[in-house]
Short mmCIF file of C-alpha atoms in Angstrom, two decimals:
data_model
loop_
_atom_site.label_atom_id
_atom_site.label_comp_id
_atom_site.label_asym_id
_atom_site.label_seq_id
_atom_site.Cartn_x
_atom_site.Cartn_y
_atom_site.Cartn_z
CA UNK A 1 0.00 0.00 0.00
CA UNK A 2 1.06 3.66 -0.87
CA UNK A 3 -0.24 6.95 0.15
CA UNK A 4 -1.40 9.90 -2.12
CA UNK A 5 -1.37 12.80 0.40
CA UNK A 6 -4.58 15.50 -1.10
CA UNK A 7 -4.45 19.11 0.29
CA UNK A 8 -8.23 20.60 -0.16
CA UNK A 9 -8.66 24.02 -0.78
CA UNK A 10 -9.93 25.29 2.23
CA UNK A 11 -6.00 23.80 3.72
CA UNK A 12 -7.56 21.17 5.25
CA UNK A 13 -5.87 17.32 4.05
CA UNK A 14 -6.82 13.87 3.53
CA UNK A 15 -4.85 10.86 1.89
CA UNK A 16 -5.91 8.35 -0.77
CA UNK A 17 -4.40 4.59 0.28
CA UNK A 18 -3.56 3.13 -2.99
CA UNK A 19 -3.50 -0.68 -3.21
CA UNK A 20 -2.58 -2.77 -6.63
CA UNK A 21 0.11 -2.57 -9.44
CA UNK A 22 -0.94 0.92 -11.17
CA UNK A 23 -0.82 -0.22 -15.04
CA UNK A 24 -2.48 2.55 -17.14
CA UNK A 25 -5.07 0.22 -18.17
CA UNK A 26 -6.49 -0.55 -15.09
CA UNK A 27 -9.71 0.80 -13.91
CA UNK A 28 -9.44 2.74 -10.74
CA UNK A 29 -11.80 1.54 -7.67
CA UNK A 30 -12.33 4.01 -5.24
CA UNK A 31 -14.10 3.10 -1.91
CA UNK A 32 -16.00 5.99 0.46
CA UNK A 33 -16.74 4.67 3.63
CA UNK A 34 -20.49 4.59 6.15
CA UNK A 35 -20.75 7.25 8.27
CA UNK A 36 -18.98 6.95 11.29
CA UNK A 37 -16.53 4.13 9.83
CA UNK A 38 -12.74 4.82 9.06
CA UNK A 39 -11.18 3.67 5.20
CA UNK A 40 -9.17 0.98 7.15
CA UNK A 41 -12.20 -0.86 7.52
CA UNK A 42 -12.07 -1.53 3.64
CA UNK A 43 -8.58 -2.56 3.53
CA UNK A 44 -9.34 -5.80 3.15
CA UNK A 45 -11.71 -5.71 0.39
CA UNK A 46 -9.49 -3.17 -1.81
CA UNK A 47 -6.87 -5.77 -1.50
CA UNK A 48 -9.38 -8.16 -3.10
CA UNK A 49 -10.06 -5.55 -5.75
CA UNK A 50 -6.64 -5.17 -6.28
CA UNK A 51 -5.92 -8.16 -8.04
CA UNK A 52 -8.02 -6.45 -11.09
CA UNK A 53 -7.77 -2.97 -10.22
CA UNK A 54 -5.85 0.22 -8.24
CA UNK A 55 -8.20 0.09 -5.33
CA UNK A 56 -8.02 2.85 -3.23
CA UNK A 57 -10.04 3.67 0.04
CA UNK A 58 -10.12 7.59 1.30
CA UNK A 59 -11.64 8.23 4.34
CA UNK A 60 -14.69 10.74 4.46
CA UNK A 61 -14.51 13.90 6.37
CA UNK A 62 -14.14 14.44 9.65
CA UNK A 63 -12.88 10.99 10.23
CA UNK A 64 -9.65 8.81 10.01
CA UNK A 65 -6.69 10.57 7.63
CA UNK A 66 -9.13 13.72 7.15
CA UNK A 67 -7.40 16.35 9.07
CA UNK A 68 -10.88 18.07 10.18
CA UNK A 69 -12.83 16.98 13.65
CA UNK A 70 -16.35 17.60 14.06
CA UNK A 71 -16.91 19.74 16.75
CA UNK A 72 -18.82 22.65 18.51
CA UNK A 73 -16.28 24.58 16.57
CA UNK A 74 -15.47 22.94 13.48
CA UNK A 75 -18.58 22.10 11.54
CA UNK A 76 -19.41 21.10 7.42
CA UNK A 77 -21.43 19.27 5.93
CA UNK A 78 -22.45 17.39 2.32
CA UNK A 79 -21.20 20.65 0.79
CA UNK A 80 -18.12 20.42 1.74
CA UNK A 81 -18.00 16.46 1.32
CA UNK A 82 -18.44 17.02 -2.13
CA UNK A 83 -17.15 20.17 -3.05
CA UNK A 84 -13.58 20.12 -1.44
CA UNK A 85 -12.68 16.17 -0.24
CA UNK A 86 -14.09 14.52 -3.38
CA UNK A 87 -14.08 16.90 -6.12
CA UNK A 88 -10.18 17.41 -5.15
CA UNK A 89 -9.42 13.65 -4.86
CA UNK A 90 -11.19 12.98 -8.44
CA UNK A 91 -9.09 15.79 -9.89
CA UNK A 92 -5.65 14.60 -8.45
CA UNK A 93 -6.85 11.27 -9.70
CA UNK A 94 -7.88 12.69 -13.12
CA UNK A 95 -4.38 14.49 -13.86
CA UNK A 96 -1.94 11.33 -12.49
CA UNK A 97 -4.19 8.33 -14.31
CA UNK A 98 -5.66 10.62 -17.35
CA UNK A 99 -5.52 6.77 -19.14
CA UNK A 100 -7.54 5.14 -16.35
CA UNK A 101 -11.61 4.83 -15.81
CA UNK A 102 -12.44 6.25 -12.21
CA UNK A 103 -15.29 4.12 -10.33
CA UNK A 104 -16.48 5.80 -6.94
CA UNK A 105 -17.86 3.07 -5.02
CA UNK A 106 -19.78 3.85 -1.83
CA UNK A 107 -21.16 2.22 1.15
CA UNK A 108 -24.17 4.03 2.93
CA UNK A 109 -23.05 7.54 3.01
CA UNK A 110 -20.03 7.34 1.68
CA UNK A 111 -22.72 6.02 -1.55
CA UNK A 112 -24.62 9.12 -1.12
CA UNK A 113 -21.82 11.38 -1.62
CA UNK A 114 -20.68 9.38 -4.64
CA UNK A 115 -24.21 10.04 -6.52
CA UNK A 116 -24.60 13.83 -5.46
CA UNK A 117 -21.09 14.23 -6.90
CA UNK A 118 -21.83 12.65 -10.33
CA UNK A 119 -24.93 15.14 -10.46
CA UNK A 120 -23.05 18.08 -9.53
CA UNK A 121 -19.77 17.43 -11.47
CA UNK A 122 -21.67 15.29 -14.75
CA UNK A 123 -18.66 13.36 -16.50
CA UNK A 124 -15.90 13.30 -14.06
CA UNK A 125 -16.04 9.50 -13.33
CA UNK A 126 -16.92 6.76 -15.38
CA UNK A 127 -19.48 5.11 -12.76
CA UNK A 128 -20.76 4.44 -9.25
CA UNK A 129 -20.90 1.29 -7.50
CA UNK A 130 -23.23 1.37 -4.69
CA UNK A 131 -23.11 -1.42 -1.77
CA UNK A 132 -25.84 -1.42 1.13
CA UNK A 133 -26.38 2.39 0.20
CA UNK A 134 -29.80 3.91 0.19
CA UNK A 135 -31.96 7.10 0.43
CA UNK A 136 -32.62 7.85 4.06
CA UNK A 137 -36.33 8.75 3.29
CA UNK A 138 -38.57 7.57 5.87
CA UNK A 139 -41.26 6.06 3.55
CA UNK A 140 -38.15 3.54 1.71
CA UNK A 141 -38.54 1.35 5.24
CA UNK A 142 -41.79 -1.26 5.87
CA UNK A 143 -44.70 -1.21 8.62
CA UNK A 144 -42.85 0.24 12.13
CA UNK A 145 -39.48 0.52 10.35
CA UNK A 146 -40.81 4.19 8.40
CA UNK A 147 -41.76 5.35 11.97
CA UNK A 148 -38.80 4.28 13.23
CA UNK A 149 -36.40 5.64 10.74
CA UNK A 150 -38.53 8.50 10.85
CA UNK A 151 -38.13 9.09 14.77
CA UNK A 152 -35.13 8.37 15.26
CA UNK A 153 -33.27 10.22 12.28
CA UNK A 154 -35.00 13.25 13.62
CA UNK A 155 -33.75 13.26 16.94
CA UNK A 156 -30.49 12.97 15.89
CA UNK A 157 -31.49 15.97 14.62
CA UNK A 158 -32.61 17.82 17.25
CA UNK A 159 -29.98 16.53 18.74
CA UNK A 160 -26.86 17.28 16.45
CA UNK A 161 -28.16 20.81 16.69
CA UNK A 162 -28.45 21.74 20.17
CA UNK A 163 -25.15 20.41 21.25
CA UNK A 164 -23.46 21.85 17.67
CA UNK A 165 -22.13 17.85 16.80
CA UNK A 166 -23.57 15.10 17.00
CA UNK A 167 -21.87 12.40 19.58
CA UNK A 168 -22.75 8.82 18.04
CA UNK A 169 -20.58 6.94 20.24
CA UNK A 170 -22.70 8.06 23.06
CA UNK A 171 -26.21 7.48 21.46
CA UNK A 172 -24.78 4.52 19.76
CA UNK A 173 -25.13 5.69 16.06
CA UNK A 174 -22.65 7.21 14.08
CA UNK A 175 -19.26 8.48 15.11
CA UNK A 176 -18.31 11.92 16.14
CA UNK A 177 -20.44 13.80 13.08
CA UNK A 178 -20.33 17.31 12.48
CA UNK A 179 -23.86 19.47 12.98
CA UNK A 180 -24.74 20.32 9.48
CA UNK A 181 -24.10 16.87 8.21
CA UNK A 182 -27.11 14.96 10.25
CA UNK A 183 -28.58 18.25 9.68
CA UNK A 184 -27.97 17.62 5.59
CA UNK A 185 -28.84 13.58 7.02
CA UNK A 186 -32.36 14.02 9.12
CA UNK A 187 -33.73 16.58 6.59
CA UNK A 188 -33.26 14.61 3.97
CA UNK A 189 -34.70 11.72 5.72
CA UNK A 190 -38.06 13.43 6.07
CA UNK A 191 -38.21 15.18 2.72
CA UNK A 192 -36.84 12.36 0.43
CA UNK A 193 -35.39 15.28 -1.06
CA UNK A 194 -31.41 16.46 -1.35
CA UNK A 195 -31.40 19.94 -0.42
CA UNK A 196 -27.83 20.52 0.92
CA UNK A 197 -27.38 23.10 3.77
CA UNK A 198 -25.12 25.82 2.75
CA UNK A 199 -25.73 25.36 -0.80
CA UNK A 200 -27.98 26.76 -3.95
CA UNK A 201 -27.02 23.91 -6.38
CA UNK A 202 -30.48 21.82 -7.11
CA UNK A 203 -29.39 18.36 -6.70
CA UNK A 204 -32.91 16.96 -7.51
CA UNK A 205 -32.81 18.44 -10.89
CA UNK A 206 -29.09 17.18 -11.41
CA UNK A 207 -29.90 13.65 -10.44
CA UNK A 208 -32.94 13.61 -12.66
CA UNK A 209 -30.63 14.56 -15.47
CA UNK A 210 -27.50 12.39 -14.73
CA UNK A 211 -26.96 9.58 -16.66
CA UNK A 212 -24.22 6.91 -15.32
CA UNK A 213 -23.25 3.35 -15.27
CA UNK A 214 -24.43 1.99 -11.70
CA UNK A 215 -24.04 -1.31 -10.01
CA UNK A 216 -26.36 -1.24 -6.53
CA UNK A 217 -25.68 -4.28 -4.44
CA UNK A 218 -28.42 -4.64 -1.25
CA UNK A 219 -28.59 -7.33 1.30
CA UNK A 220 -32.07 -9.30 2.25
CA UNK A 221 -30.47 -8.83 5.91
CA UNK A 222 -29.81 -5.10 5.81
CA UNK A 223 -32.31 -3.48 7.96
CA UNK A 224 -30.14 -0.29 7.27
CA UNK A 225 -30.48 -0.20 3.37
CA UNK A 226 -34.07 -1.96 2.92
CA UNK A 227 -34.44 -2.70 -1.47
CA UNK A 228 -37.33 0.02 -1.36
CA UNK A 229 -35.11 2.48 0.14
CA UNK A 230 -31.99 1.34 -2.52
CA UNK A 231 -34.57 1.57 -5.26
CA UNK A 232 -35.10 5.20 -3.98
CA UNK A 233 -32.05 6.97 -4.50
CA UNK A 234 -31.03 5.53 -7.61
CA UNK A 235 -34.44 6.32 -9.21
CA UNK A 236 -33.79 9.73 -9.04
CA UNK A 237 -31.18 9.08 -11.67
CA UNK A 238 -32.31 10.11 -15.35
CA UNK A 239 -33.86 6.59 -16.86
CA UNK A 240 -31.80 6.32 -19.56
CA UNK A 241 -29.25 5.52 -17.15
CA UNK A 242 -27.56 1.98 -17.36
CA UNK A 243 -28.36 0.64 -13.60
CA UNK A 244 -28.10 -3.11 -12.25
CA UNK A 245 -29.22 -3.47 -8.77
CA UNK A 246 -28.66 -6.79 -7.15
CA UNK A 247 -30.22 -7.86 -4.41
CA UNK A 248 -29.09 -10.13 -2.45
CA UNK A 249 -31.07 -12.55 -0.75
CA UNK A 250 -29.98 -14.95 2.54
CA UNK A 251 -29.78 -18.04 -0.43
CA UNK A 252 -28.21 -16.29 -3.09
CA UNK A 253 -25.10 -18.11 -4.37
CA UNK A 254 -23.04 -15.68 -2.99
CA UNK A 255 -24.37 -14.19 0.11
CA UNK A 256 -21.84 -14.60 2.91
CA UNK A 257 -24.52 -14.01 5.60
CA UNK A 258 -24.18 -10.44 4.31
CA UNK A 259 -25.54 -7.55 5.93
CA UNK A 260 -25.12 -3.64 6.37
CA UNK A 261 -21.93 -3.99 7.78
CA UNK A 262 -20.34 -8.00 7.69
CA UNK A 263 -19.93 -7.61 3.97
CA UNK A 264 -17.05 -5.99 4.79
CA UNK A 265 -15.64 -9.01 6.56
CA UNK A 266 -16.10 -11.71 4.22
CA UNK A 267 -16.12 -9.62 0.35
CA UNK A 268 -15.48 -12.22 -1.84
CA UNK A 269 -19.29 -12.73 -3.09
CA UNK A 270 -19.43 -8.78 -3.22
CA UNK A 271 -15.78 -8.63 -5.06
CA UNK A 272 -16.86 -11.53 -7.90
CA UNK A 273 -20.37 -9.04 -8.63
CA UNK A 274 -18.15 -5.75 -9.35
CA UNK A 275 -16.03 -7.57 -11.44
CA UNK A 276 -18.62 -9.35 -13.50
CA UNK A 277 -20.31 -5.87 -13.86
CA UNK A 278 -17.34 -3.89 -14.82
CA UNK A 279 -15.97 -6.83 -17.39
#
């Protein structure tokens, strides 16, 4: 493994960990984590990838190698996500591998940010690979699950803004998040709708328009990315796009027992359905 140090604009820094043998031809894989969850928790599954690809894993902000900390103090949200961590790594990664096609490939959040990218910056990469990644909105979860979902994203709402972070260690949810992103999180939970704090760009529109090559992978077991709430966010794409969602069931071939989070552990069924999609 290698490091790609990335300075963002604002002076704040993050790092790119680069796995695989970098030929030009080689598509280049790379992973944004859940909220809460450091990019050493993909290590092992960019390995995998690396047999085929330059896998990379780059931690989201506010955790891990990002040099920011949520705090009272130091708050940011999707906007800042997008605009200044990815749109700096996908440039750094567009001038050193100008041969190479770029994948982002996201899990929960870390998919989130991947889409609402591709809308706001339309031909950067050459796809998105989603894995147990959904819209938040309420009405994507069954029976209790909307009310729950619905309650309980709200709080953290509430919450996140009358301390100024949000402590997820403590509530056991989440890491140490910033304000404005459960802010960006909880509002877009009850609206269905991506309106970004801090910022005028109509992401609704965008995604409507946006036309990319996406693989979503979902789990029968993930209570955390239900199919209905997969099905959600990547319908907001224009229909033209070219989108394979797998689901996953408990007896498919492949499942590993897989669900929002043990994927992780055990990739190899997850691994074999990128590479049969990118080909």
């Amino acid at each position: 493994m290698r490091k790609i140090e990335l300075l963002n604009p604002d002076g704040s820094r993050n790092q790119l960990q680069v796995f695989g043998e970098e030929h030009k031809d080689r598509p280049i894989i790379v992973i944004l984590p859940a909220m809460g969850v450091k990019s050493t928790y993909y290590h092992s599954i960019a390995k995998i990838l690396s047999q085929d690809y330059i896998a990379m894993t780059m931690d989201l902000r506010g955790h891990g190698e990002s040099s920011i900390r949520p705090s009272m103090k130091d708050d940011f949200g999707y906007k800042e996500m997008i605009d200044l961590d990815i749109k700096t790594m996908v440039e750094r990664l567009m001038i050193q591998y100008s041969k190479n096609k770029l994948y982002l490939m996201g899990h929960s959040l870390g998919g989130q940010m991947a889409c609402l990218f591709a809308s706001k910056y339309e031909g950067l990469i050459d796809g998105v690979i989603l894995v147990g990644c959904c819209s938040v909105y309420y009405k994507g979860w069954q029976g209790m699950g909307k009310f729950k979902t619905l309650f309980g994203t709200q709080l953290i709402g509430v919450i996140s803004r009358s301390l100024g972070y949000y402590p997820g260690k403590t509530f056991g949810f989440g890491g140490t998040e910033a304000k404005t992103v459960m802010i960006d999180w909880s509002n877009q939970s009850r609206t269905g709708k991506y309106v970004l704090s801090n910022d005028p760009f109509d992401y609704e529109t965008a995604l409507s328009k946006l036309k990319i090559n996406t693989l979503a992978i979902s789990f029968e077991a993930d209570d955390m990315a239900p199919e209905k709430a997969v099905e959600n966010l990547y319908l907001k794409f224009n229909p033209t796009s070219g989108i394979k969602h797998i689901h996953m069931k408990n007896d498919h071939p492949l499942n590993e027992n897989y669900d929002h989070y043990s994927w992780t552990k055990r990739p190899v069924g997850v691994v074999k359905l990128i590479k049969e999609w990118i080909g």
